[in-house]
CSV table of C-alpha atoms and ligand atoms in Angstrom, one decimal:
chain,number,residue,atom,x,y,z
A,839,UNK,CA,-29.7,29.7,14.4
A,840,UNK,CA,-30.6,30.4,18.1
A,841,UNK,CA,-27.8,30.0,21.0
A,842,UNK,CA,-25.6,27.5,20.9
A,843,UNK,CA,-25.4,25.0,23.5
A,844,UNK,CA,-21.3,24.6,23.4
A,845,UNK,CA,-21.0,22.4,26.6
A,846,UNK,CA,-24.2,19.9,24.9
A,847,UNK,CA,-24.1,19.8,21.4
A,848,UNK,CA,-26.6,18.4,19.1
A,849,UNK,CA,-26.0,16.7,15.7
A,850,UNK,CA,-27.6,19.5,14.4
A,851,UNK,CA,-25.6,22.0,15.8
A,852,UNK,CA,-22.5,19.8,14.6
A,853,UNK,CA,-23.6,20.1,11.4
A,854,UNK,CA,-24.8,23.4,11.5
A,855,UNK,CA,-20.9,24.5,12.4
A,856,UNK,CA,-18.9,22.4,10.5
A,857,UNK,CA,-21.0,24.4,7.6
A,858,UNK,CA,-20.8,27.9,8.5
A,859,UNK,CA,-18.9,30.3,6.6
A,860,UNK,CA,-19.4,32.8,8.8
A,861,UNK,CA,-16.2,34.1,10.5
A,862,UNK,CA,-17.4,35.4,14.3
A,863,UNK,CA,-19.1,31.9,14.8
A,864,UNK,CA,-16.0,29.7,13.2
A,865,UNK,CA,-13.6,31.9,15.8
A,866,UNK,CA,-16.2,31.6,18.4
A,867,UNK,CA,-16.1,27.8,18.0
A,868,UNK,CA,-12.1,27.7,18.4
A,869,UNK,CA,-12.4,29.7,21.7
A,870,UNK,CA,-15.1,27.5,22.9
A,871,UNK,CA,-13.1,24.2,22.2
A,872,UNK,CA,-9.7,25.9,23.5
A,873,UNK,CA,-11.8,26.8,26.4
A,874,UNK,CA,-13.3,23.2,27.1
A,875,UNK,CA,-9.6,21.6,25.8
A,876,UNK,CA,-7.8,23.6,29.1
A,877,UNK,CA,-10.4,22.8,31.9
A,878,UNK,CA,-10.4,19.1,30.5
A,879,UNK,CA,-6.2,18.5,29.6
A,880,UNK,CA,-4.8,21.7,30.5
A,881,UNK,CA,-2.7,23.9,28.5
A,882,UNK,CA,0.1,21.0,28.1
A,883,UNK,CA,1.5,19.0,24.6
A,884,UNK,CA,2.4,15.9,24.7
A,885,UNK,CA,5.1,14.8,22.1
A,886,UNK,CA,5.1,11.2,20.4
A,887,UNK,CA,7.7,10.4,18.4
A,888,UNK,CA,6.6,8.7,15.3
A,889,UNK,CA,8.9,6.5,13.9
A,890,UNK,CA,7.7,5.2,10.2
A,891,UNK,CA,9.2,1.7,10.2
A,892,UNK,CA,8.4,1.0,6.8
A,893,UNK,CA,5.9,1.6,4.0
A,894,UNK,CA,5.4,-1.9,2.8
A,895,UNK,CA,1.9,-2.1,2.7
A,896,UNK,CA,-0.7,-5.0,1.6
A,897,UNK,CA,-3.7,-3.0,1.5
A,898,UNK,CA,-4.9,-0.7,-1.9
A,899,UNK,CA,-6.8,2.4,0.0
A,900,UNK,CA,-7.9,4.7,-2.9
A,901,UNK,CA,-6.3,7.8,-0.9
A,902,UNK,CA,-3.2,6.4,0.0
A,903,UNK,CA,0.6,6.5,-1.8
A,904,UNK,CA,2.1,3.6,-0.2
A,905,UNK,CA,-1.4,1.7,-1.7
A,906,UNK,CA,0.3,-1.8,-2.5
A,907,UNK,CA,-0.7,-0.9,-6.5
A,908,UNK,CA,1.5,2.5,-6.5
A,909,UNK,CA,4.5,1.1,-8.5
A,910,UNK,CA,6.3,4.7,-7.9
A,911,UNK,CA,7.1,3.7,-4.3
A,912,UNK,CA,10.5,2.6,-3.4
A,913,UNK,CA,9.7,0.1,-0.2
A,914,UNK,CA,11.6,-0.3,2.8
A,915,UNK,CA,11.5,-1.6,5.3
A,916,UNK,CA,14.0,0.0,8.4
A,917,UNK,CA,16.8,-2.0,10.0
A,918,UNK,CA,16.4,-3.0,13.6
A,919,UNK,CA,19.2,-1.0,14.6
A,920,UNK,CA,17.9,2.3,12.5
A,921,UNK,CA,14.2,1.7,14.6
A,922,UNK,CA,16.1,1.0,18.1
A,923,UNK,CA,18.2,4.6,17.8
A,924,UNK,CA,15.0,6.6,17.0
A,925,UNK,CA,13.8,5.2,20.3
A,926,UNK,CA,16.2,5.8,21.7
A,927,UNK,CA,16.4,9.5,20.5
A,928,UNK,CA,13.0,10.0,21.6
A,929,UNK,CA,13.9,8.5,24.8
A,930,UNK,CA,16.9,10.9,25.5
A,931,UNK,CA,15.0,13.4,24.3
A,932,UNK,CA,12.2,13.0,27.3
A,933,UNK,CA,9.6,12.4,24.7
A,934,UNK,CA,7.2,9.8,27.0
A,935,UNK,CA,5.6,8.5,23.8
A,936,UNK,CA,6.5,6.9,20.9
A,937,UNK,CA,4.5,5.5,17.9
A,938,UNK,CA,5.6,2.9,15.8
A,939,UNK,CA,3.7,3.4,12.3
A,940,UNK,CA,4.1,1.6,9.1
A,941,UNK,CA,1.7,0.0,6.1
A,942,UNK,CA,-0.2,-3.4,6.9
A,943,UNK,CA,1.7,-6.6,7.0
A,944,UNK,CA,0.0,-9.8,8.5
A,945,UNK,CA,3.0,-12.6,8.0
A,946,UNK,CA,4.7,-14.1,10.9
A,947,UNK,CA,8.0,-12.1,10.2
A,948,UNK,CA,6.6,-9.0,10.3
A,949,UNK,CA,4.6,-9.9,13.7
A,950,UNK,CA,8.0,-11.2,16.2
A,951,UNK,CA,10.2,-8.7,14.3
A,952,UNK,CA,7.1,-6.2,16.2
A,953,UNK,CA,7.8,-8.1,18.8
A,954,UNK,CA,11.0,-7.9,19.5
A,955,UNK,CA,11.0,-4.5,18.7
A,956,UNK,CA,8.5,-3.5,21.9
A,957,UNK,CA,11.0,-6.3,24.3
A,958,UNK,CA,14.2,-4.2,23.2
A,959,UNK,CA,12.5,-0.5,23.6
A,960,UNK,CA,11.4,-1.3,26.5
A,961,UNK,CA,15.0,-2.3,28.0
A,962,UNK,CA,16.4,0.4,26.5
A,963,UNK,CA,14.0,2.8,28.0
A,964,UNK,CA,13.8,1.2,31.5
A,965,UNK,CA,9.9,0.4,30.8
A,966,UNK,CA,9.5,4.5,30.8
A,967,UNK,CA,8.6,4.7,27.2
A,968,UNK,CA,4.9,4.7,26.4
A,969,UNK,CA,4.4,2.9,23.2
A,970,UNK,CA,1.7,3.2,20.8
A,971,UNK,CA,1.4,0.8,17.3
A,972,UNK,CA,-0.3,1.8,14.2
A,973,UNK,CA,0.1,-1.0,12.4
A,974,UNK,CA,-3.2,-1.8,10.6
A,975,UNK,CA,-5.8,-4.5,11.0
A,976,UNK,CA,-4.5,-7.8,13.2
A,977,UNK,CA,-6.1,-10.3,14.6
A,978,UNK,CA,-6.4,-10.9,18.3
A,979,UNK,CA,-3.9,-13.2,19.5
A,980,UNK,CA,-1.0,-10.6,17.2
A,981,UNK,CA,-2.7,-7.8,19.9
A,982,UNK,CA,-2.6,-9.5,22.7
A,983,UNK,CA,1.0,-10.7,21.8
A,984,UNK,CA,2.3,-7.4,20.9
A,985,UNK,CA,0.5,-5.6,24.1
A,986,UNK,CA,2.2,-8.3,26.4
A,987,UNK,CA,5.5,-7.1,25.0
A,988,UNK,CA,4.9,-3.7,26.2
A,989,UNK,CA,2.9,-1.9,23.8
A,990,UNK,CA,0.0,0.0,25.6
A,991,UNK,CA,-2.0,2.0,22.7
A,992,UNK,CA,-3.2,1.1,19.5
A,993,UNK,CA,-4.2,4.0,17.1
A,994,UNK,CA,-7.0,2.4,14.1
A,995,UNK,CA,-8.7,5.1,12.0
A,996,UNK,CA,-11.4,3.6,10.7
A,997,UNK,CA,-11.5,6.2,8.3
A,998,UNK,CA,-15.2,6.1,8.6
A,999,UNK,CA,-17.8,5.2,10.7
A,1000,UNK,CA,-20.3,5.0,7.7
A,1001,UNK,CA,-20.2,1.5,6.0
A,1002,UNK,CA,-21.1,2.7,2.7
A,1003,UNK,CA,-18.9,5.9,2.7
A,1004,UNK,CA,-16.3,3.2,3.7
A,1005,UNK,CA,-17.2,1.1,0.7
A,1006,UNK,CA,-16.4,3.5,-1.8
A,1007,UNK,CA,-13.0,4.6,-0.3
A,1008,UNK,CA,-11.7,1.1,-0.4
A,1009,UNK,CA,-11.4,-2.1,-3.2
A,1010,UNK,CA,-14.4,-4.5,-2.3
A,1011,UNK,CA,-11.7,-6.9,-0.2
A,1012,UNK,CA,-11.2,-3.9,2.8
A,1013,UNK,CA,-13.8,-5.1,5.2
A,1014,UNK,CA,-15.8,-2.2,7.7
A,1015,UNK,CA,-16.5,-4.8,9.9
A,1016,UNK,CA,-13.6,-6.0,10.2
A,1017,UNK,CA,-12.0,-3.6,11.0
A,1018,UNK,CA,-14.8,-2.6,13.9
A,1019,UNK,CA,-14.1,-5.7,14.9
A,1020,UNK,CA,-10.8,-4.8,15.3
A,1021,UNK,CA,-11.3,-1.9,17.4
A,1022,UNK,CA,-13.5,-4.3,19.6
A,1023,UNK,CA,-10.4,-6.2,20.5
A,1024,UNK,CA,-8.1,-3.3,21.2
A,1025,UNK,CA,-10.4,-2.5,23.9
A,1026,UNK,CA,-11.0,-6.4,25.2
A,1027,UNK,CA,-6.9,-6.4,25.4
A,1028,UNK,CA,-6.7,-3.2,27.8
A,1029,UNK,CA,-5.1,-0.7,25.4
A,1030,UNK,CA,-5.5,2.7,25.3
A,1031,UNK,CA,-7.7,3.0,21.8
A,1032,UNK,CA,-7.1,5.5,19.1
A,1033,UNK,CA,-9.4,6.4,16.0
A,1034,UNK,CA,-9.6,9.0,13.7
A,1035,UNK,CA,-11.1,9.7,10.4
A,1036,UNK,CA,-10.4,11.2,7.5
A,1037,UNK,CA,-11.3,14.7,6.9
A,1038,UNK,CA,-13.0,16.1,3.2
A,1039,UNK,CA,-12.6,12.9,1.3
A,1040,UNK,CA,-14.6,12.4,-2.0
A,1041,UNK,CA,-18.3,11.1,-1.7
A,1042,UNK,CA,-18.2,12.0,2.3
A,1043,UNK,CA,-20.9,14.6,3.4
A,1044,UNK,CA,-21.1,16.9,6.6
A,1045,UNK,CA,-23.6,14.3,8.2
A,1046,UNK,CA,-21.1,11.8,7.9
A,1047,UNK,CA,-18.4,13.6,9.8
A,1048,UNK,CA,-21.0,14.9,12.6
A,1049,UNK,CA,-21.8,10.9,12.5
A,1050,UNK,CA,-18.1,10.1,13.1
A,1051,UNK,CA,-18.1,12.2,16.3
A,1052,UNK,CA,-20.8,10.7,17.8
A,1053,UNK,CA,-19.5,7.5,17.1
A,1054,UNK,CA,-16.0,8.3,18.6
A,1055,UNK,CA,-18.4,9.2,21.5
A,1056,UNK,CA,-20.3,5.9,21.5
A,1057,UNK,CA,-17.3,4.1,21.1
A,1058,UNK,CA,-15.9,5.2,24.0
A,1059,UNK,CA,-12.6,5.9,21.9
A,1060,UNK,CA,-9.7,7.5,24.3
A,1061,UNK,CA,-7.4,9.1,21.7
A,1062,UNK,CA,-8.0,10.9,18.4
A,1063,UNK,CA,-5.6,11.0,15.8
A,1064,UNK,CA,-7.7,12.6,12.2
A,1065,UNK,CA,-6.5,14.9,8.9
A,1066,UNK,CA,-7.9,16.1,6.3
A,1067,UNK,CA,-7.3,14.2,3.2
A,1068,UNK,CA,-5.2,15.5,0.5
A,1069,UNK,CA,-4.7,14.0,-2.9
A,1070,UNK,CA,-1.8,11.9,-4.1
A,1071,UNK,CA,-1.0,12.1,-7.6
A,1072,UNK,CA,-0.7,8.1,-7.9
A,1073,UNK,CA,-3.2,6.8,-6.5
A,1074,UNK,CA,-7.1,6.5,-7.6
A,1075,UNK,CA,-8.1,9.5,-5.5
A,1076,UNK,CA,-5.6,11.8,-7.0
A,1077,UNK,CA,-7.7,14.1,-9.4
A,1078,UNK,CA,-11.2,12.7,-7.7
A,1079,UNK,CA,-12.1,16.5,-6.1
A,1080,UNK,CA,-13.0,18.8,-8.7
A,1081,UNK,CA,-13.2,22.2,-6.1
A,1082,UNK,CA,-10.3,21.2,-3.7
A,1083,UNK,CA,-8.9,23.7,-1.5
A,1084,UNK,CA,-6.1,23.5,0.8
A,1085,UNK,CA,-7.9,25.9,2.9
A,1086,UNK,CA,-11.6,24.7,2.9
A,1087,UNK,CA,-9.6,21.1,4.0
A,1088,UNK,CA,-7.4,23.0,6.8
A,1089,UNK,CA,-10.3,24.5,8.0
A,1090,UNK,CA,-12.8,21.4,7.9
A,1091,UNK,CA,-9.7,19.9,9.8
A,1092,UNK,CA,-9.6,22.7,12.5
A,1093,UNK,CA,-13.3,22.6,12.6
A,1094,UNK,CA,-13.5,19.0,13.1
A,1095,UNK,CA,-10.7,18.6,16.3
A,1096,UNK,CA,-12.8,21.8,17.8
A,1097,UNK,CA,-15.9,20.1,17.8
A,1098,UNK,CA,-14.1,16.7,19.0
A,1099,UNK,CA,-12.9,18.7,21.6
A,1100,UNK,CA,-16.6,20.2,22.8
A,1101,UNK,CA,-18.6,16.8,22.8
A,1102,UNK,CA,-15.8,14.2,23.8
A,1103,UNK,CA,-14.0,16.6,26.3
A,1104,UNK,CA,-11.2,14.3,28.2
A,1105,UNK,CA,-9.5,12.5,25.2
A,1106,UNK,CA,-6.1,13.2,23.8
A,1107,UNK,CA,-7.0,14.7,20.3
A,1108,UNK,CA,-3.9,15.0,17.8
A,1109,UNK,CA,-2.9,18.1,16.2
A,1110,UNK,CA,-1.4,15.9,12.8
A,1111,UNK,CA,1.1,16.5,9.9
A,1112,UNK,CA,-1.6,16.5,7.3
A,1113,UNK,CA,-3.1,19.8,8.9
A,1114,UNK,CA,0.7,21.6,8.4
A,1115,UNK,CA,0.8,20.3,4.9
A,1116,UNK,CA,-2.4,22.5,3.9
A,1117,UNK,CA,-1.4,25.6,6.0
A,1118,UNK,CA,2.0,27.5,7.7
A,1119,UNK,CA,1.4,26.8,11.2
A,1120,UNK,CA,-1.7,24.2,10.6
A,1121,UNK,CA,-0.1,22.3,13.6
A,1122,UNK,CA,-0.4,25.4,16.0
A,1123,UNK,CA,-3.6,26.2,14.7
A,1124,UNK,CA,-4.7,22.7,15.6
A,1125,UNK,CA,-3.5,23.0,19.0
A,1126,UNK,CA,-5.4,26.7,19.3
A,1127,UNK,CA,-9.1,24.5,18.2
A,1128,UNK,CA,-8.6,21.8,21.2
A,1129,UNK,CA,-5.7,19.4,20.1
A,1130,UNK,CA,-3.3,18.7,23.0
A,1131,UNK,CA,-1.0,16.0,21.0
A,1132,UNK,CA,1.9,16.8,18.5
A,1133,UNK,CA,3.6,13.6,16.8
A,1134,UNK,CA,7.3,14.5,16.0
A,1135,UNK,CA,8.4,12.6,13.2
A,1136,UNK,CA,11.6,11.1,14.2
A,1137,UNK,CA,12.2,8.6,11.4
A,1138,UNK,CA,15.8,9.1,10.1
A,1139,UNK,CA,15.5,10.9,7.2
A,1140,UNK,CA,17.3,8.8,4.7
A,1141,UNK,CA,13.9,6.9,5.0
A,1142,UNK,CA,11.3,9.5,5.2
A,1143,UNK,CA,11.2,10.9,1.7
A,1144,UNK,CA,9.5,7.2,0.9
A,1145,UNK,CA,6.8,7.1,3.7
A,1146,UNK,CA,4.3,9.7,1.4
A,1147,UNK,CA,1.1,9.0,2.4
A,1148,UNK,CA,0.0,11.8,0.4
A,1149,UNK,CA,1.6,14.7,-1.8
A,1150,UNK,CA,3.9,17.7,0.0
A,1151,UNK,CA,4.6,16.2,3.3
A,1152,UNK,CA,6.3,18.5,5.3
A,1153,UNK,CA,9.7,18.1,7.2
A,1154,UNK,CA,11.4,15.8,4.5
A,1155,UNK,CA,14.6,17.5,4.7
A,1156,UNK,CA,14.7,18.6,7.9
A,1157,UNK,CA,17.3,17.3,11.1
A,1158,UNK,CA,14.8,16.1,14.3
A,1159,UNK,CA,16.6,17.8,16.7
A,1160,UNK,CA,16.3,21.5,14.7
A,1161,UNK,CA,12.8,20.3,14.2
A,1162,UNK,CA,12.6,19.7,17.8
A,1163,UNK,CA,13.6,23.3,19.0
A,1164,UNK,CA,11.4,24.9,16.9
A,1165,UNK,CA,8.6,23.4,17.6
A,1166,UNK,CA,9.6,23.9,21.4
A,1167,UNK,CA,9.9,27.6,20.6
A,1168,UNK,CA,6.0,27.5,18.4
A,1169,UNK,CA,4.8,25.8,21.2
A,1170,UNK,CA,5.8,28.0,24.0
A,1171,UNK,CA,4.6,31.2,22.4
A,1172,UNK,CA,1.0,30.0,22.0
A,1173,UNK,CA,1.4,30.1,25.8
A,1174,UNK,CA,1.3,26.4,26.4
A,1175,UNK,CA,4.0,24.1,27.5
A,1176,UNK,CA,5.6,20.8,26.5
A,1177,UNK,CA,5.1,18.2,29.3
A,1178,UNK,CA,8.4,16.2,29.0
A,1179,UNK,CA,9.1,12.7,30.5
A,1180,UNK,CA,5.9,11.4,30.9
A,1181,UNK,CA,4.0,9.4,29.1
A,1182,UNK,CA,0.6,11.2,29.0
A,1183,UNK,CA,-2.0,8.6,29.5
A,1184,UNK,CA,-5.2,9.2,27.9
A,1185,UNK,CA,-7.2,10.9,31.0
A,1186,UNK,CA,-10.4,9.4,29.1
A,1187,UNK,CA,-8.7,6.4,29.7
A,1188,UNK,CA,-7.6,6.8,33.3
A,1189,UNK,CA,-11.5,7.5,34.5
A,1190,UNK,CA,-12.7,4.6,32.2
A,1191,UNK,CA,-10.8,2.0,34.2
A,1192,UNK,CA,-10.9,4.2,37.6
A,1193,UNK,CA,-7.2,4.2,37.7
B,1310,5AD,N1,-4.4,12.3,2.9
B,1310,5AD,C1,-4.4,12.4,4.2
B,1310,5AD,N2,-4.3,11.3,5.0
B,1310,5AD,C2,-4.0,10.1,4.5
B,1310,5AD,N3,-3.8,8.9,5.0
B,1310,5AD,C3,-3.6,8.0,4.0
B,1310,5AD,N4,-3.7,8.7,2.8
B,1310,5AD,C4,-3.9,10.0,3.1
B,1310,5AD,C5,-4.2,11.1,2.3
B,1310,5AD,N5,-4.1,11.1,0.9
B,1310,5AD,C6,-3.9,8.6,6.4
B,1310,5AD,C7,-5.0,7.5,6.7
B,1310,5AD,C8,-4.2,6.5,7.5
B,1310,5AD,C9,-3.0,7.2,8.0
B,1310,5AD,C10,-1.8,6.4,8.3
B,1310,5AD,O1,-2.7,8.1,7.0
B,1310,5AD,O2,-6.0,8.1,7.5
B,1310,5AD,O3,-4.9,5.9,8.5
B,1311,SF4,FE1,-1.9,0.8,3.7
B,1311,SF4,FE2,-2.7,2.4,5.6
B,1311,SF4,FE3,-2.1,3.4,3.2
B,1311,SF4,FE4,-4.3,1.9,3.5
B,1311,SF4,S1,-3.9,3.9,4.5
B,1311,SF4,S2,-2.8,1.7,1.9
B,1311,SF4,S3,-3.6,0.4,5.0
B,1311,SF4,S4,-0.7,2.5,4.7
């Protein structure tokens, strides 16, 4: 392959490096998207709490553990006051950001109990927290409610951009468009957008992921939050991948932020869980290819064992605040630093509504 044209790539060039097996380039690569990652966002993290409110969840993904068809999951849903001192935790703590995550849930409980939620954490955080939901597909006037309340950022992977890849990853009832749609009115609302994809699934080919950059790109997308999948026992998708590798997936992960990185430039791009579960230090290494986002989890742990997405999540046992100071320490001997108290607006974001 000739010279490649890090600052412009091609779709070619995408593909060409997210199949390389040879070493110099894959490091080169890193360096580049490092490279591009400090003159765009600097050499700062940005901490969001994640706080894993419950893993009740209506939908059946193939990949998924808390799929509404796993019978093996104990649900839960966390108590208001439980969800309130995480906050607050993360608040004390200077975080800037929290998430609220959890499985899908459409019914008008679930949607004021949200509600009410963003009213209290903002109180308790003097409107200084920035709030992000991951809640699943809702319809607009759930969006609008929820982003009157105070929540600013919405993160929806759509797992995919390729309908038919999409198709085979979900039962005939989980709708592409919709969920496109869905992403439409995230951005018709004013919030800060997320999307991601997921990384090595079954069926899914290196066009396909080159495609999912581009359409990041087209879609104007301000924050990336994307892993590599790994298998969960119960579900469909659990013995699917006949030659799975942790470290083929780690480094399809790594590849895919790093190229993120190079042809988006200014978003915030998440350096997530799924890439420590496949490797000691995935999260740094993540960080090192372009990421500039690390999401703590902070969700009590008598809770967290049961949020499994998929198998070996990290961190189970361990006490946030311990978690916290090491990470601190990780972080600060990669040379970058943790930019406490603020809230770390998306500067994609910032220049797309010239504020
Ligand atoms: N491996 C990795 N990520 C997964 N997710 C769900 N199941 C898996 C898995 N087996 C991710 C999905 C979802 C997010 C909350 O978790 O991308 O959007
Ligand atoms: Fe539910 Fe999300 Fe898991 Fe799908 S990926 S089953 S929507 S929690």
């Amino acid at each position: 392959m000739k010279k490649i044209n890090w600052n412009n790539l091609s779709k070619d060039e995408i593909i060409f490096l997210l199949e390389t097996q040879d070493n110099k380039i894959i490091q080169e690569l890193y360096k580049n998207a490092y490279q591009t990652k400090v003159e765009n966002v600097g050499k700062f993290v940005y901490f969001r709490g994640i706080i894993e409110l419950s893993n009740i969840c209506e939908k059946n993904c193939f990949y998924c553990g808390i799929r509404k068809d796993n019978l093996n999951v104990n649900r839960y849903f966390m108590t208001d006051e439980d969800i309130l001192e995480a906050a607050k935790f993360a608040y004390e703590m200077n975080y800037g950001s929290i998430v609220l995550q959890s499985g899908e849930r459409k019914d008008k409980n679930f949607i004021d109990k949200i509600e009410y939620l963003l009213k209290e954490i903002m109180k308790l955080s003097n409107n200084e927290l920035g709030i992000t939901l991951s809640l699943g597909e809702q319809n607009y006037t759930t969006l609008q409610k929820w982003r009157k309340a105070g929540a600013t950022r919405y993160l929806l992977r759509i797992e995919t951009s390729k309908k038919e890849l999409y198709k085979k990853l979900h039962p005939e009832n989980h709708s592409f468009d919709e969920r496109i749609a869905c992403l439409k009115n995230l951005r018709k609302l004013d919030y800060q957008v997320g999307t991601g994809v997921l990384i090595g699934t079954p069926y899914q080919t290196t066009e396909d992921l080159a495609d999912d950059i581009i359409f990041y790109k087209e879609n104007d997308i301000d924050m990336i939050g994307m892993g590599p999948f790994i298998p969960h026992p119960d579900t469909p998708f659990g013995n699917v991948l006949k030659n799975y590798s942790e470290t083929k997936q780690l480094e399809l992960g790594l590849k895919m932020i790093a190229l993120t990185r190079l042809f988006l430039k200014d978003v915030n791009i998440a350096s997530t869980t799924a890439l420590q579960t496949l490797g000691k230090d995935g999260r740094s290494l993540g960080l090192l290819a372009g990421a500039n986002i690390i999401m703590p989890v902070i969700t009590d742990s008598k809770y967290r064992k049961k949020y499994l997405l998929y198998q070996n999540k990290p961190s189970l046992d361990e006490n946030k605040e311990d978690f916290r100071k090491r990470l601190e320490i990780k972080i600060n001997s990669l040379g970058e630093k943790i930019f406490y108290g603020k809230k770390g607006d998306s500067p994609h974001y910032k220049k797309r509504r010239k504020l």
